[in-house]
Short mmCIF file of N, CA, C and O in Angstrom, two decimals:
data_model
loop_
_atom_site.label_atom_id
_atom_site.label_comp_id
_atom_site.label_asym_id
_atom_site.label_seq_id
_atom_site.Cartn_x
_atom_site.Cartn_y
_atom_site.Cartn_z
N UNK G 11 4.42 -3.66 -1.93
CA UNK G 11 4.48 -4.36 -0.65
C UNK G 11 3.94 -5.77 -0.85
O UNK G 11 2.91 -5.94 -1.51
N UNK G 12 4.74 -6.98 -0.20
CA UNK G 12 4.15 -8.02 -0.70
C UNK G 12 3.43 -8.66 0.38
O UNK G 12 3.93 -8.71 1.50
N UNK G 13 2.35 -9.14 0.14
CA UNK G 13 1.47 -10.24 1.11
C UNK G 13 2.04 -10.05 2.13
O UNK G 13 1.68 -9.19 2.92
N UNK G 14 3.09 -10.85 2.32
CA UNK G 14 3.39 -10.93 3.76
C UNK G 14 3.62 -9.60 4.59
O UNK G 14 3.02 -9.21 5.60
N UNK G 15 4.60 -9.03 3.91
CA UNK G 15 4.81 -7.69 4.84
C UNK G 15 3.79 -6.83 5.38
O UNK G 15 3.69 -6.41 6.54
N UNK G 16 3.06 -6.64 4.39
CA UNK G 16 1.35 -6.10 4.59
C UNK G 16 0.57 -6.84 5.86
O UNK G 16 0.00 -6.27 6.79
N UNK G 17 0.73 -8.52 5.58
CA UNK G 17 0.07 -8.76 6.93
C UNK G 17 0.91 -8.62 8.19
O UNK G 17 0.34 -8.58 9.29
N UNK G 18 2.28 -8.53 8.09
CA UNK G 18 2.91 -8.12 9.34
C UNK G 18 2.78 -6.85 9.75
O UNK G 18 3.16 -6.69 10.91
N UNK G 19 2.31 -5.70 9.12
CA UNK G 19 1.97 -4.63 9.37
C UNK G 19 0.85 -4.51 9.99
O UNK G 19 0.78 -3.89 11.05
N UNK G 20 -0.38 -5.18 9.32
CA UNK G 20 -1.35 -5.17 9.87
C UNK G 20 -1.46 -6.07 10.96
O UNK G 20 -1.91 -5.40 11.90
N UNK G 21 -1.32 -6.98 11.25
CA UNK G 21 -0.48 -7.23 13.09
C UNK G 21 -0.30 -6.09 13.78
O UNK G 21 -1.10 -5.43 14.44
N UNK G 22 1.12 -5.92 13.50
CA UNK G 22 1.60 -4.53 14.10
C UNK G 22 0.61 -3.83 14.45
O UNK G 22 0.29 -4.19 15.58
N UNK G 23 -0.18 -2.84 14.00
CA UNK G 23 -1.56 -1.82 14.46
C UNK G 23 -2.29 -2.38 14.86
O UNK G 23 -3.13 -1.71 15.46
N UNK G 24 -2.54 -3.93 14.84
CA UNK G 24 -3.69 -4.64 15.61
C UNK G 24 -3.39 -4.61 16.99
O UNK G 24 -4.11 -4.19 17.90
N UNK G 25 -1.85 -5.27 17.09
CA UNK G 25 -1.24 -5.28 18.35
C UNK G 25 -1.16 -3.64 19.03
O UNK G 25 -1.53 -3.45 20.18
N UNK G 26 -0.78 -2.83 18.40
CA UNK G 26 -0.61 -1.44 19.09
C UNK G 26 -1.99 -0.92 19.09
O UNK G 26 -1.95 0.12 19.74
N UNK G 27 -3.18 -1.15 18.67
CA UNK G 27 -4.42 -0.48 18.75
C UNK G 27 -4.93 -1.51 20.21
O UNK G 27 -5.53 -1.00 21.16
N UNK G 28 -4.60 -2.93 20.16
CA UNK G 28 -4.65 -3.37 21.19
C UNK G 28 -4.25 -2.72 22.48
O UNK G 28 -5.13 -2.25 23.20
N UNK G 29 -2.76 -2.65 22.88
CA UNK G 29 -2.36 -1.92 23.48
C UNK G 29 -3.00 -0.59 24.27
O UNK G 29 -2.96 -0.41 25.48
N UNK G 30 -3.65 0.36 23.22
CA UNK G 30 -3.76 2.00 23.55
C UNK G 30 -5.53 1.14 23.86
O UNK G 30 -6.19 2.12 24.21
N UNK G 31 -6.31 0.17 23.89
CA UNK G 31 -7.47 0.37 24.15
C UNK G 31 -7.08 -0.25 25.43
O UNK G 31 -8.07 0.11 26.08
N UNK G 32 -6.26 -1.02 26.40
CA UNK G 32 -6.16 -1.37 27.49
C UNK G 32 -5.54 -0.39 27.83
O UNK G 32 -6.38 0.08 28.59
N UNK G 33 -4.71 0.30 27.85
CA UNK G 33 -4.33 1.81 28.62
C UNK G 33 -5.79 2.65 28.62
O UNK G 33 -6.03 2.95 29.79
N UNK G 34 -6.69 3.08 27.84
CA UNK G 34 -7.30 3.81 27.93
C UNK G 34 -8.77 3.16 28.67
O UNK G 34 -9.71 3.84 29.08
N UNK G 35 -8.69 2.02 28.69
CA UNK G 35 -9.85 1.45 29.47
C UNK G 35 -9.66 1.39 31.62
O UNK G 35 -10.44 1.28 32.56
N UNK G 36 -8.14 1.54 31.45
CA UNK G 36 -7.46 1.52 32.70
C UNK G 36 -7.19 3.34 33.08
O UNK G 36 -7.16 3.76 34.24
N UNK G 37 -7.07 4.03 32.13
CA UNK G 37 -7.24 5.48 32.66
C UNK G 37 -8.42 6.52 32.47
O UNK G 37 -8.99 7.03 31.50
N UNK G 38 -8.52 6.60 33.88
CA UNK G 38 -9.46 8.25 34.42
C UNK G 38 -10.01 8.71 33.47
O UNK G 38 -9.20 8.66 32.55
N UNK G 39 -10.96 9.15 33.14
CA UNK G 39 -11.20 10.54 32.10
C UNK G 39 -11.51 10.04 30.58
O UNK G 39 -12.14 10.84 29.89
N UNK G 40 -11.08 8.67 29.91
CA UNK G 40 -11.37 8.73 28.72
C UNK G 40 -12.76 7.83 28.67
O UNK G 40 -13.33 6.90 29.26
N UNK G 41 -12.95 8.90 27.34
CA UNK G 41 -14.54 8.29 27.35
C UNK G 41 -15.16 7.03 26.30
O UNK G 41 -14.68 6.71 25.22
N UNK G 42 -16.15 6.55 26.86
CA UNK G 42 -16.32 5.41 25.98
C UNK G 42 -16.17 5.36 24.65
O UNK G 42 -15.50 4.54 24.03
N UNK G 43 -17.00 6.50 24.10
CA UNK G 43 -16.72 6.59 22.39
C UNK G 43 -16.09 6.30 21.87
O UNK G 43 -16.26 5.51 20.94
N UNK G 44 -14.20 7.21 22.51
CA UNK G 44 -13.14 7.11 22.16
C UNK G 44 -12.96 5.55 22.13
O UNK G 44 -12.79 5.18 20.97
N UNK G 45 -12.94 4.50 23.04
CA UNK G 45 -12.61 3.39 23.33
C UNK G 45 -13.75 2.45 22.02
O UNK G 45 -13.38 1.54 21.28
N UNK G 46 -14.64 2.84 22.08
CA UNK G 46 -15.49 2.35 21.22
C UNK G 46 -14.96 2.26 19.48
O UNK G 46 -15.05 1.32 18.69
N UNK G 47 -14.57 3.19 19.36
CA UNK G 47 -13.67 3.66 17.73
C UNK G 47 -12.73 2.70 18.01
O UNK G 47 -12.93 1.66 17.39
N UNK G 48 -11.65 2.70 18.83
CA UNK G 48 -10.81 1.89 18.84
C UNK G 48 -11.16 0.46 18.77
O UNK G 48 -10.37 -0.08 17.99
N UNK G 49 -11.77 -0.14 19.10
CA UNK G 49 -12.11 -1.50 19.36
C UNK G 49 -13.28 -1.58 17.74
O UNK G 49 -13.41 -2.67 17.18
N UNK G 50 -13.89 -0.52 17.28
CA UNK G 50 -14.02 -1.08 16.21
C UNK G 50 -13.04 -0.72 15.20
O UNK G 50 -13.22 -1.35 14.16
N UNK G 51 -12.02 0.12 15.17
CA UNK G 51 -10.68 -0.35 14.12
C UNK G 51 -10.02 -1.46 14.26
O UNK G 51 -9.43 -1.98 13.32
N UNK G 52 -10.04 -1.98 15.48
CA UNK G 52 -9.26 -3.13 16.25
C UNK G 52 -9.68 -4.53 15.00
O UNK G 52 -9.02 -5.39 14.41
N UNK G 53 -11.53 -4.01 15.07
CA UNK G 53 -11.76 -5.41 14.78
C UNK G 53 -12.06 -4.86 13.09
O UNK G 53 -12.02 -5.81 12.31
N UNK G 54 -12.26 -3.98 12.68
CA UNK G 54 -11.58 -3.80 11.19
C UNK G 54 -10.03 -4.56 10.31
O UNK G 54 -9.88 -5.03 9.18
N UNK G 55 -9.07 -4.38 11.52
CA UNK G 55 -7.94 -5.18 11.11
C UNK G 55 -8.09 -6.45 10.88
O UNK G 55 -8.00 -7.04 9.80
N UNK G 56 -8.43 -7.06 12.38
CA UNK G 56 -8.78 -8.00 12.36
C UNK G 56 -9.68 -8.93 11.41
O UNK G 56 -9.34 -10.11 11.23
N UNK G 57 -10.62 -8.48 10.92
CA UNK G 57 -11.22 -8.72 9.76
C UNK G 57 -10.67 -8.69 8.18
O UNK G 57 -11.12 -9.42 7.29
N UNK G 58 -9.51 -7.61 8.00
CA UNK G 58 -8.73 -7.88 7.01
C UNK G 58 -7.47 -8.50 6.76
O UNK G 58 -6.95 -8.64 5.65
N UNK G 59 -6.88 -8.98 8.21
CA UNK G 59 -5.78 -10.14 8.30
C UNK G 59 -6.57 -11.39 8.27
O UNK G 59 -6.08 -12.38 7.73
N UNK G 60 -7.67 -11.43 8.77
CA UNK G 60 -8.16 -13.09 8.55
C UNK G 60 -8.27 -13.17 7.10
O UNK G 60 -7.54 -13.97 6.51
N UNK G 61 -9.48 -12.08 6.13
CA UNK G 61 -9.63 -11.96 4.91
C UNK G 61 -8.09 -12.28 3.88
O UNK G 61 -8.15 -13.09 2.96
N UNK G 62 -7.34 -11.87 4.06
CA UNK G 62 -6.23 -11.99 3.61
C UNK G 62 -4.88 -13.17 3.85
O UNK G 62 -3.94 -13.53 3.16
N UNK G 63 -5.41 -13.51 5.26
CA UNK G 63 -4.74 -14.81 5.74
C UNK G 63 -5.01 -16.15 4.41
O UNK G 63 -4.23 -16.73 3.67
N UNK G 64 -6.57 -16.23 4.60
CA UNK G 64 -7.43 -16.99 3.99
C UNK G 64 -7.34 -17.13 2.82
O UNK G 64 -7.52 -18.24 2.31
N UNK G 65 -7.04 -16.06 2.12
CA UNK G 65 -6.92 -15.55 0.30
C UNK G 65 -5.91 -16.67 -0.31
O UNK G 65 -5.61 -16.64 -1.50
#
């Protein structure tokens, strides 16, 4: 997989982990934890598209 595609991927799950933590911050019943994991994978990506932007 080359550079680029890799960082378009990792977009991709940034954007869709984005996504599922504003649905789940907007619905009933889910609990912080859950939302908590998410938002720190969120910013795991995030940390390895900049790392790799930068490279």
């Amino acid at each position: 997989m080359s550079l680029t595609s890799h960082l378009i991927e990792l977009r991709r799950k940034h954007e869709l982990l984005s996504d599922k933590v504003v649905a789940a911050q907007r619905a009933p019943g889910v609990d912080d934890l859950s939302i908590a994991e998410m938002k720190k994978q969120k910013l795991r990506l995030k940390e390895e598209i900049s790392r790799l932007s930068t490279a």
